[in-house]
CSV table of C-alpha atoms and ligand atoms in Angstrom, one decimal:
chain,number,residue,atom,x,y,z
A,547,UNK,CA,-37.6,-27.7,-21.3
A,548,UNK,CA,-34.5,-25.9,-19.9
A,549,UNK,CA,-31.2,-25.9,-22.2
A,550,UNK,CA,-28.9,-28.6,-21.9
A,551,UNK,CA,-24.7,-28.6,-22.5
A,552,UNK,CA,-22.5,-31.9,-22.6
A,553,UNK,CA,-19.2,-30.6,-21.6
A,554,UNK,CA,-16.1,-33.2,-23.0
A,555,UNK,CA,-13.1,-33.3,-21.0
A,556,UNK,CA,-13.3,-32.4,-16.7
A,557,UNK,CA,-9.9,-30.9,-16.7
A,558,UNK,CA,-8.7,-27.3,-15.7
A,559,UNK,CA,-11.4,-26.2,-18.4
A,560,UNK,CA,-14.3,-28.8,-18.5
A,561,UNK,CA,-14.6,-29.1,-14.6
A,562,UNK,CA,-14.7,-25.4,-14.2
A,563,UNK,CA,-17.1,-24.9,-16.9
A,564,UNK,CA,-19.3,-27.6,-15.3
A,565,UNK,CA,-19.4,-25.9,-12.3
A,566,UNK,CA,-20.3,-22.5,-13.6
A,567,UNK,CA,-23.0,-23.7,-16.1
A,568,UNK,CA,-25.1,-25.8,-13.6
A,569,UNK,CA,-24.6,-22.5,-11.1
A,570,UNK,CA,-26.3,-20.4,-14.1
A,571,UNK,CA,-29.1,-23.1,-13.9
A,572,UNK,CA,-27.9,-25.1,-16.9
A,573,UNK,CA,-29.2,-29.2,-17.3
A,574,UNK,CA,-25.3,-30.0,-17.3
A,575,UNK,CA,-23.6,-33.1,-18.1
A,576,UNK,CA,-19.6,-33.5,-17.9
A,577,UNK,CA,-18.0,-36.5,-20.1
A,578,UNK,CA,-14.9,-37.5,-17.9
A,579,UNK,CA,-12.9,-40.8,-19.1
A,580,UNK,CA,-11.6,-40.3,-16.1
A,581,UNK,CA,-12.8,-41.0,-12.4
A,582,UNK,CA,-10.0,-39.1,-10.7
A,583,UNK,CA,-7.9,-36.0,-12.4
A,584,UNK,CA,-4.4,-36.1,-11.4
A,585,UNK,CA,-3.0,-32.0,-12.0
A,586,UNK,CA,-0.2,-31.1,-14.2
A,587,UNK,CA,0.9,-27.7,-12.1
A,588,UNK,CA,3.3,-29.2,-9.3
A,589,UNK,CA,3.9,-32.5,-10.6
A,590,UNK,CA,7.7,-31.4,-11.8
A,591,UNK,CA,7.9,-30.9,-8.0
A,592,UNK,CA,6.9,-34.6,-7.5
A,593,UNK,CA,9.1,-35.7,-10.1
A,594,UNK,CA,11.9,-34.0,-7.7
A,595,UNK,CA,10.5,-35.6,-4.6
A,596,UNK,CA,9.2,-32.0,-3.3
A,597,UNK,CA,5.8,-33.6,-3.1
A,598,UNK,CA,3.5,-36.4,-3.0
A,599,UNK,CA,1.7,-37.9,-5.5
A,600,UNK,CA,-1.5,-37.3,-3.5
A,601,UNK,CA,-1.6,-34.1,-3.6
A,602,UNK,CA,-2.2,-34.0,-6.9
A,603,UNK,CA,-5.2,-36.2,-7.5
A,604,UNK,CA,-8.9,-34.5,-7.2
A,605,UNK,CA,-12.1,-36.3,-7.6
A,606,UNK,CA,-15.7,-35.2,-8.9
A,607,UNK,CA,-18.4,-35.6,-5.7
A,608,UNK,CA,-18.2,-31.9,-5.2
A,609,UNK,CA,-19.5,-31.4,-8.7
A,610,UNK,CA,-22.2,-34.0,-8.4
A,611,UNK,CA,-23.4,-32.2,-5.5
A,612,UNK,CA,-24.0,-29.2,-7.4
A,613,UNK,CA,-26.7,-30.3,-9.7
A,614,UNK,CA,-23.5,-31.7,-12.6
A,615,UNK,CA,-24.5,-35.4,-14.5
A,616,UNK,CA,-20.8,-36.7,-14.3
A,617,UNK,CA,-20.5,-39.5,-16.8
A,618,UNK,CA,-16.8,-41.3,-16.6
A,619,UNK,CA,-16.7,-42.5,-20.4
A,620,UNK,CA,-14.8,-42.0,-22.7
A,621,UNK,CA,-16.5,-39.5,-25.9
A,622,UNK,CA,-15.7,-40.9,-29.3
A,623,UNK,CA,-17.7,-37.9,-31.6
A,624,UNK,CA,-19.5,-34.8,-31.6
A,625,UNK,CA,-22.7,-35.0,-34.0
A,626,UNK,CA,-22.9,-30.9,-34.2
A,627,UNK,CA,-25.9,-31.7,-36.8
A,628,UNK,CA,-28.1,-33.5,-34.8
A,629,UNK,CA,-26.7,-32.0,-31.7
A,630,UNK,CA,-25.5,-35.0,-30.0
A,631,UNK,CA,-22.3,-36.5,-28.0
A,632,UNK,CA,-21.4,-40.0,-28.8
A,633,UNK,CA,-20.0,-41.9,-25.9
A,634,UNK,CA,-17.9,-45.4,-26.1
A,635,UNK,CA,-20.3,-47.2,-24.7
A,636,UNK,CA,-22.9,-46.2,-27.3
A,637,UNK,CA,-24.7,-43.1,-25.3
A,638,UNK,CA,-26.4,-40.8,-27.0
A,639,UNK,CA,-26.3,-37.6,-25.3
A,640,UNK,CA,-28.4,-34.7,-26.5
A,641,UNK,CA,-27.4,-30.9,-26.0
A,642,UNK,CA,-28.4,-27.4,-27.0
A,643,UNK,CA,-24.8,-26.3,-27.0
A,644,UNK,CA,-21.1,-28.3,-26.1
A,645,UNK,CA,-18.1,-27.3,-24.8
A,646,UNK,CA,-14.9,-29.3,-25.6
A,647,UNK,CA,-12.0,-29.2,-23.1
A,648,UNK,CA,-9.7,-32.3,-24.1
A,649,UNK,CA,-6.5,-30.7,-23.4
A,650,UNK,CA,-3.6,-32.6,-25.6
A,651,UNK,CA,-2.7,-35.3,-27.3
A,652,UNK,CA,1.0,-36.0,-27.5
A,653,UNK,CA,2.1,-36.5,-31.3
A,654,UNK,CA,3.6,-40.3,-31.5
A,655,UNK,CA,4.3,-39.9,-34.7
A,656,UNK,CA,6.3,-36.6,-34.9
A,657,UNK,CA,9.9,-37.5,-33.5
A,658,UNK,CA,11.3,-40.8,-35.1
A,659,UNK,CA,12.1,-43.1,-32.5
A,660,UNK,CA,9.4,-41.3,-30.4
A,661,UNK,CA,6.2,-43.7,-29.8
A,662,UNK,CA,4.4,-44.5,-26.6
A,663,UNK,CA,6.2,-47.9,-26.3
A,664,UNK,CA,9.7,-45.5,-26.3
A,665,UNK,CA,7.7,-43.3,-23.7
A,666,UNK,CA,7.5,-46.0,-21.2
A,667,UNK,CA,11.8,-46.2,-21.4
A,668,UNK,CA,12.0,-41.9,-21.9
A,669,UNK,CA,8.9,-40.9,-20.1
A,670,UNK,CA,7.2,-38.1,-21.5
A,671,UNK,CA,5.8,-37.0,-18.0
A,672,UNK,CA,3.5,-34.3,-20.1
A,673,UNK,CA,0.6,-35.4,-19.0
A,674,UNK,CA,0.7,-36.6,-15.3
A,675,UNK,CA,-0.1,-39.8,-13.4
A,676,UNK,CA,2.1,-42.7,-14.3
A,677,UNK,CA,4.4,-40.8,-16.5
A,678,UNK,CA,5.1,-38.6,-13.5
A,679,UNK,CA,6.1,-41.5,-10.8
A,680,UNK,CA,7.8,-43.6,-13.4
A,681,UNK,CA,9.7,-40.1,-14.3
A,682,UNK,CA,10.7,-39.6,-10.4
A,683,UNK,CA,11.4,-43.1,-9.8
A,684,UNK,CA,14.2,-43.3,-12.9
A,685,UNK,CA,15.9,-40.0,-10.7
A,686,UNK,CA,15.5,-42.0,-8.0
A,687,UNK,CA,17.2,-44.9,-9.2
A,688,UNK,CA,19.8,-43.5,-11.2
A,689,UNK,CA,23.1,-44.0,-10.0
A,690,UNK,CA,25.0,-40.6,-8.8
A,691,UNK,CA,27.6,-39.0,-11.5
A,692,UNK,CA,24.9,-40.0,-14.4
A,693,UNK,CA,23.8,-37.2,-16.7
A,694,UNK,CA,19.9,-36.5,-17.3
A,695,UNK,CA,18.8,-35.7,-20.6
A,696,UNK,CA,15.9,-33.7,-21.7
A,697,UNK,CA,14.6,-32.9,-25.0
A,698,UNK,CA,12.3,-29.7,-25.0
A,699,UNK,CA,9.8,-30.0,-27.9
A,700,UNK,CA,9.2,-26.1,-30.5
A,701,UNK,CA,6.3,-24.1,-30.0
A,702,UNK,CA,3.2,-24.6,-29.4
A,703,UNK,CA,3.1,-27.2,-26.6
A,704,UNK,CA,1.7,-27.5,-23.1
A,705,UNK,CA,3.2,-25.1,-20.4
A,706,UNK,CA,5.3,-23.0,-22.3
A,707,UNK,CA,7.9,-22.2,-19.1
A,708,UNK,CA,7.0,-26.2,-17.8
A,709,UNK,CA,10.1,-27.6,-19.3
A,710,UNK,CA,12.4,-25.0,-17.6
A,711,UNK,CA,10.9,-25.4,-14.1
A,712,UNK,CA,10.8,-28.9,-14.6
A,713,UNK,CA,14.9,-28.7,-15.7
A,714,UNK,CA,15.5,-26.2,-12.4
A,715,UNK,CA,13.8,-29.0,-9.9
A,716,UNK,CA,15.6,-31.7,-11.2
A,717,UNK,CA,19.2,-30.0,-11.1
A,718,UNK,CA,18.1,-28.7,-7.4
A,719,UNK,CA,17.3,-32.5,-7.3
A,720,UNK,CA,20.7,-33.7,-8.3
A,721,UNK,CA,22.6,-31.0,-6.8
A,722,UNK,CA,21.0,-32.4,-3.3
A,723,UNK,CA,21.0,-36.4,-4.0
A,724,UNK,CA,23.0,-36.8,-6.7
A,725,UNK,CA,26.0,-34.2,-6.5
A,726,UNK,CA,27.9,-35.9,-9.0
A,727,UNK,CA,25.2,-35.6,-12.0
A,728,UNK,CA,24.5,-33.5,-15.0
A,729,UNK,CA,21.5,-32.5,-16.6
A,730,UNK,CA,22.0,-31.7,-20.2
A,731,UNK,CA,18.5,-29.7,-21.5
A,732,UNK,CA,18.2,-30.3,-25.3
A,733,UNK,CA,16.1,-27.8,-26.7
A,734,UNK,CA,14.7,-27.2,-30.3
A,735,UNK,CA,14.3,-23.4,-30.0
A,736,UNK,CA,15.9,-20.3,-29.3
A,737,UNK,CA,13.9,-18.2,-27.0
A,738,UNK,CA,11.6,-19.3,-24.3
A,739,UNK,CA,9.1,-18.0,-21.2
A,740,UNK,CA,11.1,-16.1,-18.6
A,741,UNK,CA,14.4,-17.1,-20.3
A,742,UNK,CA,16.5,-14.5,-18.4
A,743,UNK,CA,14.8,-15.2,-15.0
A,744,UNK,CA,15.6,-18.7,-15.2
A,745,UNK,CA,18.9,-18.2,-16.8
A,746,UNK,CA,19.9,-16.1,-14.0
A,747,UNK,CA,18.4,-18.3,-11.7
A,748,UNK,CA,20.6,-21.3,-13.0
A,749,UNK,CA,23.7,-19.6,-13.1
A,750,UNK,CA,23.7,-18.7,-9.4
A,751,UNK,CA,21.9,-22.1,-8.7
A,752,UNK,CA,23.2,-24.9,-10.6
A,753,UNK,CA,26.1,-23.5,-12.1
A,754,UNK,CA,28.3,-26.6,-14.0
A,755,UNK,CA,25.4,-29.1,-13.4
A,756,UNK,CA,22.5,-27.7,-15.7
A,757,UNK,CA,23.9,-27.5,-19.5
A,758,UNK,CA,21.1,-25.5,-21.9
A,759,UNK,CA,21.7,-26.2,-25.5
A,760,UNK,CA,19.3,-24.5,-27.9
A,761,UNK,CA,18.6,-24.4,-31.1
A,762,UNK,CA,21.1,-22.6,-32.2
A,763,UNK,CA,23.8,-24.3,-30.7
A,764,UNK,CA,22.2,-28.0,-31.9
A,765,UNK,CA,19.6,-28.3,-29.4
A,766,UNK,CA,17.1,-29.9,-31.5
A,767,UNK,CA,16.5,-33.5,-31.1
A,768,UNK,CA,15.8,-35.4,-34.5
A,769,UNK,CA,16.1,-39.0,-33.2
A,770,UNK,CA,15.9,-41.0,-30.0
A,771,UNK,CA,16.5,-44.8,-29.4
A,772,UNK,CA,15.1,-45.4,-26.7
A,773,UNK,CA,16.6,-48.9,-26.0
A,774,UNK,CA,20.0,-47.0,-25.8
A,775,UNK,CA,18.5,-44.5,-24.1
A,776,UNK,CA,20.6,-42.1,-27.0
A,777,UNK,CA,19.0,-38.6,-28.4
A,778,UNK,CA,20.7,-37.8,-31.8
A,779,UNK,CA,20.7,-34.2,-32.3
A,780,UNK,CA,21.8,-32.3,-35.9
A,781,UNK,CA,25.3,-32.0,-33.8
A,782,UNK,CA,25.7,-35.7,-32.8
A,783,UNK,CA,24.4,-38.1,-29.9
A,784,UNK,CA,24.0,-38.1,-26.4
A,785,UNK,CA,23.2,-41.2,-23.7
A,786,UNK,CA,21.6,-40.8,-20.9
A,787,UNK,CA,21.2,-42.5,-17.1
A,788,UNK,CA,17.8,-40.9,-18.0
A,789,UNK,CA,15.9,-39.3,-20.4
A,790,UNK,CA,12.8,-37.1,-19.9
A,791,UNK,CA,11.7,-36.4,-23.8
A,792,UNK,CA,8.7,-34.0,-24.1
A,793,UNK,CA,7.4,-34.9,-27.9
A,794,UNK,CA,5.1,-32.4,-29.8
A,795,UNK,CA,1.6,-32.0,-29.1
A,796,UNK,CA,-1.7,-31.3,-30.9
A,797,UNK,CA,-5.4,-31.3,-29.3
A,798,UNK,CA,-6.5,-34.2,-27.8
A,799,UNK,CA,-8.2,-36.8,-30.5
A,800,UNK,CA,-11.6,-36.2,-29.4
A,801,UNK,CA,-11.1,-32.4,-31.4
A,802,UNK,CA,-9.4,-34.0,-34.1
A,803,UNK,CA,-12.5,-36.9,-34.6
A,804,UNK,CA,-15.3,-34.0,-34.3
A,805,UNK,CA,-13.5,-31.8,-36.7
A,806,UNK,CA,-12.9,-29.5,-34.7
A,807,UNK,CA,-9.1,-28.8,-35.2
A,808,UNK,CA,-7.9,-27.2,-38.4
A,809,UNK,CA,-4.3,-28.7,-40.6
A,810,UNK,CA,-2.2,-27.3,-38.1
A,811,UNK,CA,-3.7,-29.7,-35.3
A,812,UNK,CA,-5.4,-27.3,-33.0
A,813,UNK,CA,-9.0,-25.7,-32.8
A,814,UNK,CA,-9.6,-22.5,-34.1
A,815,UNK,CA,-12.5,-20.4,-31.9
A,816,UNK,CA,-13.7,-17.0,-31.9
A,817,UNK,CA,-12.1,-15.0,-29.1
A,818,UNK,CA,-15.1,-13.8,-27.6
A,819,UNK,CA,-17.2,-16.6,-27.4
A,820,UNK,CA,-14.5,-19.4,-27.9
A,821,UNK,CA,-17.5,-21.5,-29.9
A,822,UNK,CA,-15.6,-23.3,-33.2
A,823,UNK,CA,-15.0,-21.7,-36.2
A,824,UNK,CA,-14.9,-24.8,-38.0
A,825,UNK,CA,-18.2,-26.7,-36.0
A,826,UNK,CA,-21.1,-24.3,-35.4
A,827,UNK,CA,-23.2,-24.8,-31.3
A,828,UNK,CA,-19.6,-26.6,-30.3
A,829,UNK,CA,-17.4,-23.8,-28.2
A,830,UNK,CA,-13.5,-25.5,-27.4
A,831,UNK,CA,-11.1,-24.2,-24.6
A,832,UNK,CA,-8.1,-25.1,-23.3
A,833,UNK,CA,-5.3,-26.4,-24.2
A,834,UNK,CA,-7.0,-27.6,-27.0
A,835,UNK,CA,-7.3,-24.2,-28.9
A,836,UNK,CA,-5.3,-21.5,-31.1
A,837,UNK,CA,-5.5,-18.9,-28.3
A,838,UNK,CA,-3.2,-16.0,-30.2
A,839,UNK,CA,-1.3,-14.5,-27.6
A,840,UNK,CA,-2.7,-16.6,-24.7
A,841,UNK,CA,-0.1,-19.6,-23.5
A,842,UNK,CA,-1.8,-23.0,-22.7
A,843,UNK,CA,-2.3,-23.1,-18.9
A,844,UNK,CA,-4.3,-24.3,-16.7
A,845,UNK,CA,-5.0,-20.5,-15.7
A,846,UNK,CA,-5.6,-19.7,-19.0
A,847,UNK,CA,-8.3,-22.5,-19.3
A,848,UNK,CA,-10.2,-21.6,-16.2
A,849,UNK,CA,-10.0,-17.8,-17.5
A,850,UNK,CA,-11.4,-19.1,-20.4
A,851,UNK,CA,-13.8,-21.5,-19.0
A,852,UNK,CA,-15.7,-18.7,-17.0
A,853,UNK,CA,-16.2,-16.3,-20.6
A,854,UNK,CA,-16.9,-19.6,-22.6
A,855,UNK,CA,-19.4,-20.4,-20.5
A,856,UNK,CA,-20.7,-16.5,-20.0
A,857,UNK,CA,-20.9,-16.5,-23.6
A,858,UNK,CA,-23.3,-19.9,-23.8
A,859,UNK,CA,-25.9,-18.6,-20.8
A,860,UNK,CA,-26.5,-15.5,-23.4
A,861,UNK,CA,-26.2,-17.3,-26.5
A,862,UNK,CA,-28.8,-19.9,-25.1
A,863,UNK,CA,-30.9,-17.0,-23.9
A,864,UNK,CA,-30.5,-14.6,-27.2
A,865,UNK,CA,-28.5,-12.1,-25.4
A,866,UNK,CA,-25.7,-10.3,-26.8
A,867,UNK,CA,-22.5,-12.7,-26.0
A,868,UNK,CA,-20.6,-10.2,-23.5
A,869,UNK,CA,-17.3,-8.6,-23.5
A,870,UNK,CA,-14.5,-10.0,-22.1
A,871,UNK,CA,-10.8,-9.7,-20.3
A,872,UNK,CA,-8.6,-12.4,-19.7
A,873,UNK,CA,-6.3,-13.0,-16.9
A,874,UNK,CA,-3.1,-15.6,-16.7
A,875,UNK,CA,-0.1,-15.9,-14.4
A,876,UNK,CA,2.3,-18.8,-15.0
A,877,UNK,CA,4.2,-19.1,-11.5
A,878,UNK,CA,7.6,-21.8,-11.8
A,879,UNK,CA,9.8,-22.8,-9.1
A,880,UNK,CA,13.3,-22.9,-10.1
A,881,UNK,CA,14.0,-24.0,-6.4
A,882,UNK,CA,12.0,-24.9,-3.3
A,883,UNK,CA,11.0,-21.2,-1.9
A,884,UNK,CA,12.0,-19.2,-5.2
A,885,UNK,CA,9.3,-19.0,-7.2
A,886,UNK,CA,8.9,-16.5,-10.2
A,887,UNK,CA,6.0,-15.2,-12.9
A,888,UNK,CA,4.7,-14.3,-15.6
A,889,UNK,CA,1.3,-12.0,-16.0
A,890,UNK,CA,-0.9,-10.9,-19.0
A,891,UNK,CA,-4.2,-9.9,-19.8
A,892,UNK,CA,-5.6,-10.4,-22.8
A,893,UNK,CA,-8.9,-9.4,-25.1
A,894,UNK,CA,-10.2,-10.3,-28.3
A,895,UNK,CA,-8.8,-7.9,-30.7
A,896,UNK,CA,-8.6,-8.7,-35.1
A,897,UNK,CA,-10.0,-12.3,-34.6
A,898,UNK,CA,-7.6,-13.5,-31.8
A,899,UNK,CA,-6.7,-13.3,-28.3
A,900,UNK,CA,-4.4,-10.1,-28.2
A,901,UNK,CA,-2.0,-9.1,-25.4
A,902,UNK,CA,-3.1,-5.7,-23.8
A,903,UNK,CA,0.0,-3.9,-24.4
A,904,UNK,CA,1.7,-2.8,-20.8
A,905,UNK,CA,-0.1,-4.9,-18.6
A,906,UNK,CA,1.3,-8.0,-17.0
A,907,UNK,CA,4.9,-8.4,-17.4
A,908,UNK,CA,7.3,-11.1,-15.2
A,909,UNK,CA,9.3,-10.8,-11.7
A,910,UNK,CA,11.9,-8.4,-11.3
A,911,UNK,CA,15.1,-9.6,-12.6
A,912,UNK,CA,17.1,-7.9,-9.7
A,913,UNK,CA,14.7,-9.2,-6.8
A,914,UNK,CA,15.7,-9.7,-3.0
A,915,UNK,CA,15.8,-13.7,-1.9
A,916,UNK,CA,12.7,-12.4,0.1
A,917,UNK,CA,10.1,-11.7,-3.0
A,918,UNK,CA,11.1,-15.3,-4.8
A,919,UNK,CA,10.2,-16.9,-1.3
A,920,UNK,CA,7.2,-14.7,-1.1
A,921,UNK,CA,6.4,-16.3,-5.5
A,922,UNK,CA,6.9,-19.5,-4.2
A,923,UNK,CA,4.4,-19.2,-2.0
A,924,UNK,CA,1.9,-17.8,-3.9
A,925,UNK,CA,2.5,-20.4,-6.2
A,926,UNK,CA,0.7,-22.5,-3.7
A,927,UNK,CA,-1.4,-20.7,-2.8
A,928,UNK,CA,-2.6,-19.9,-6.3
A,929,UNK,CA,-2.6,-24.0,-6.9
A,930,UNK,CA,-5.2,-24.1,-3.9
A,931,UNK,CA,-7.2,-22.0,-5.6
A,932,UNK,CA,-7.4,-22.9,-8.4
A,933,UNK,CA,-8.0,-26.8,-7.7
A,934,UNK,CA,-10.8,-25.4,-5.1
A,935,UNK,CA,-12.6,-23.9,-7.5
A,936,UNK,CA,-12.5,-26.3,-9.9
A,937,UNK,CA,-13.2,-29.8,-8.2
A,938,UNK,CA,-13.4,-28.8,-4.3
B,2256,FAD,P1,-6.7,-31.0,-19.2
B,2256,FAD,O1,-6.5,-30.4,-17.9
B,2256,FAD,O2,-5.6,-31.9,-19.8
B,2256,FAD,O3,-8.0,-31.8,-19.1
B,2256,FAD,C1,-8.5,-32.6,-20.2
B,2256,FAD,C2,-9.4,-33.7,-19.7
B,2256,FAD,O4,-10.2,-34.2,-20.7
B,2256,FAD,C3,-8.6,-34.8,-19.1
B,2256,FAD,O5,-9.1,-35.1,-17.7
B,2256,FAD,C4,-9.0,-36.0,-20.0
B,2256,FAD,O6,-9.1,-37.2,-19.4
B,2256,FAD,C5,-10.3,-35.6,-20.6
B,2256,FAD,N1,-10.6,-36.1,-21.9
B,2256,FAD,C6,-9.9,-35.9,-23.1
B,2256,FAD,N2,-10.5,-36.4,-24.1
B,2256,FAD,C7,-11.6,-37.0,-23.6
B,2256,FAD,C8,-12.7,-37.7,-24.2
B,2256,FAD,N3,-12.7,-38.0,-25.6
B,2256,FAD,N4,-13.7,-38.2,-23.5
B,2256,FAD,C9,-13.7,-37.9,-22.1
B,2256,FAD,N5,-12.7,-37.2,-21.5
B,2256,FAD,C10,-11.7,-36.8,-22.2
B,2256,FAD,N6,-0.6,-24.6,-15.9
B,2256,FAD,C11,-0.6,-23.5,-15.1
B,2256,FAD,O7,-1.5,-22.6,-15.2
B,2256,FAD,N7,0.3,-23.3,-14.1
B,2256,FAD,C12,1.3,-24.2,-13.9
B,2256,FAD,O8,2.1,-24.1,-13.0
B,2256,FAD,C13,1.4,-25.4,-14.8
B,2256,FAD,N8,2.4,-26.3,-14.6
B,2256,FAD,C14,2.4,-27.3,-15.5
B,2256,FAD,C15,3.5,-28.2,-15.4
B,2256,FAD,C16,3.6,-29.3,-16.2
B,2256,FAD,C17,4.7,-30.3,-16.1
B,2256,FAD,C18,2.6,-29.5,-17.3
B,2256,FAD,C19,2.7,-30.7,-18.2
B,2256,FAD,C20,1.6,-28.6,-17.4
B,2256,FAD,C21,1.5,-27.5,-16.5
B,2256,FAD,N9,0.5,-26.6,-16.7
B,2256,FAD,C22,0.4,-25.5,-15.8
B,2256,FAD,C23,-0.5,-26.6,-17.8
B,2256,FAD,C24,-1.9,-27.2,-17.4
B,2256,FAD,O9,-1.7,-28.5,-16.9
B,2256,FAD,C25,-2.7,-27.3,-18.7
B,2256,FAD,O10,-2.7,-26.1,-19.4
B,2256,FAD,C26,-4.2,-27.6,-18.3
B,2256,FAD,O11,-4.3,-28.8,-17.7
B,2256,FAD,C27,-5.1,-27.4,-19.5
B,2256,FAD,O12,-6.5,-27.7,-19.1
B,2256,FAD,P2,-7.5,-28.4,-20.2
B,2256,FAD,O13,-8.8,-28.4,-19.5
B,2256,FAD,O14,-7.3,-27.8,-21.5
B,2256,FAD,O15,-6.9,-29.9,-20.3
């Protein structure tokens, strides 16, 4: 009989993954709770009424028709000893090898004040669909000359640069609805992804209106109320007309059930293979993993997807797992038509994924308006692609 793989999870990862193991001839099955993915990249542009809803939503009929067993349930374990996937409705599915893509879970319990009844007042927005429209309807609504708070969660998280486009849309959001607003971004470190590109970009662009506080300077949020709409930081309290708090993270609960993430809450893989360290035949990418110097994108998952899944075929076939490169670009918007990046490439190097020294690198700092118009569309242009090749 030909090898079969369950894949958890038809996100970024999973879906692409899918895709590439039933291309390689694989008996594939995808465990989606899921019947339609709604995208994380371009939803803080629907939160800022850049963009509809829509265009965020993708289905799975284009993975059926290549040969993928797309099973919308939710997966409640991974038996790694009997090599099965347990589903909620009692299925039993058998594999060969699994790959686990869950992306994240937000932490509930890791901010008092912070649990997913308070979400539904301070939307988290972290993981879009309803979060995002209840998110861009509170702008909406809000009356003008009220301030927006945000409270941007430490490392590791989702996105690293996601918060500070998300802050840049809604100031260009305010500046163009709401003139008489302030958006007051709370955050509890020091340093972050392309700091001095968007720093730049928010002095010339919403200069008065966007106030960064970090760490430093008593950024961190210890306590919301979320009744009150308040945030309590080390420094004192702040209200809000609204407030967008983006709690910690670990990976999603299907990793945590299978034993697949380690104390710190995330899954520990080897680099060239990204199969578990801690749950032997089970390979984990994503969000989901410790990737070393790799952020958590969905770039970085489909990179990862394509040399998880490499790495399977040959395991499956007792070949010698190849050797791998791995590309990301993070493109932000800090504005409609200004767009900038950041590039790496990485390879597995002392256990971990490890930054190739001198390649990659972000925009120019001193750029013409022309080359941010021209990163704003390849933004776009990159989001096509990527959604093409995962669920088109
Ligand atoms: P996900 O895409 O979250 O997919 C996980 C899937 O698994 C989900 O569909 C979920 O329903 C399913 N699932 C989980 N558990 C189970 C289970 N037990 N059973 C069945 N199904 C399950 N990345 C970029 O590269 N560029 C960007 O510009 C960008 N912008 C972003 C902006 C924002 C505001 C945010 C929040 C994120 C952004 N990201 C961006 C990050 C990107 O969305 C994630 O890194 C990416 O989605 C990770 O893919 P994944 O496969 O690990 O997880």
């Amino acid at each position: 009989a030909s090898a079969r793989v369950v894949v958890i999870g038809g996100g970024f990862g999973g879906a692409t993954a899918a895709r590439s193991l039933a291309r390689a001839g694989i008996a594939t099955t995808l465990v989606e709770a899921n019947p339609t993915y709604t995208a994380c990249p371009f939803s803080n542009a629907v939160i800022a009424g850049l963009r509809p809803m829509e265009a965020q939503r993708f289905g799975y009929d284009a993975l059926r028709a290549e040969g993928v067993s797309v099973v919308h349930q939710r997966a409640t374990g991974v038996d790694a000893t009997a090599k099965r996937v347990i589903l909620a409705d009692g299925t039993v599915l058998p594999f060969d090898r699994a790959l686990v893509s869950p992306g994240i879970e937000l932490r509930f319990d890791a901010l008092p004040g912070y649990d997913e009844a308070a979400s539904r007042a301070m939307p988290h927005a972290w993981q879009a669909g309803a979060q995002t429209e209840l998110l861009a309807a509170q702008l909406a609504a809000m009356p003008d000359g009220g301030t927006v708070i945000m409270a941007v969660p430490p490392n590791p998280y989702r996105c690293p640069p996601g918060p500070y486009e998300r802050a840049s849309l809604i100031a260009h959001f305010l500046k163009s609805r709401k003139p008489r607003s302030k958006l007051l971004v709370l955050d509890a470190k020091d340093v972050f992804s392309k700091q001095r590109l968007f720093e730049a970009a928010w002095a010339a662009l919403y200069p008065g209106l966007l106030e960064y506080v970090p760490l430093a300077m008593g950024g961190r949020v210890t306590e919301v109320d979320a009744k009150a709409r308040r945030v309590t930081t080390d420094f004192g309290s702040h209200e809000g007309a609204v407030v967008n708090v983006i709690p910690p993270q670990r990976a999603g609960a299907i990793a945590q059930a299978a034993g697949l993430a380690d104390r710190s809450g995330w899954c520990p893989v080897d680099p060239s293979s990204f199969e578990s360290r801690l749950v032997p035949g089970v390979h984990v990418i994503g969000d989901a993993i410790i990737a070393g110097a790799m952020p958590k994108s969905a770039f970085a998952a489909h990179a990862q997807a394509r040399v998880a899944v490499a790495a399977m075929v040959a395991m499956l076939r007792g070949a010698p797992v190849p050797a791998a490169r791995l590309l990301n670009t993070c493109y932000s918007l800090v504005a409609p038509g200004y767009g900038i990046s950041v590039a790496g490439v990485y390879r597995p190097a002392n256990g971990v994924l490890a930054d190739i020294p001198g390649a990659g690198g972000t925009s120019p700092l001193d750029a013409p308006a022309s080359v941010r118009e021209a990163e704003a569309h390849y933004a776009e242009d990159w989001f096509a692609t990527i959604t093409a090749d995962a669920f088109a």
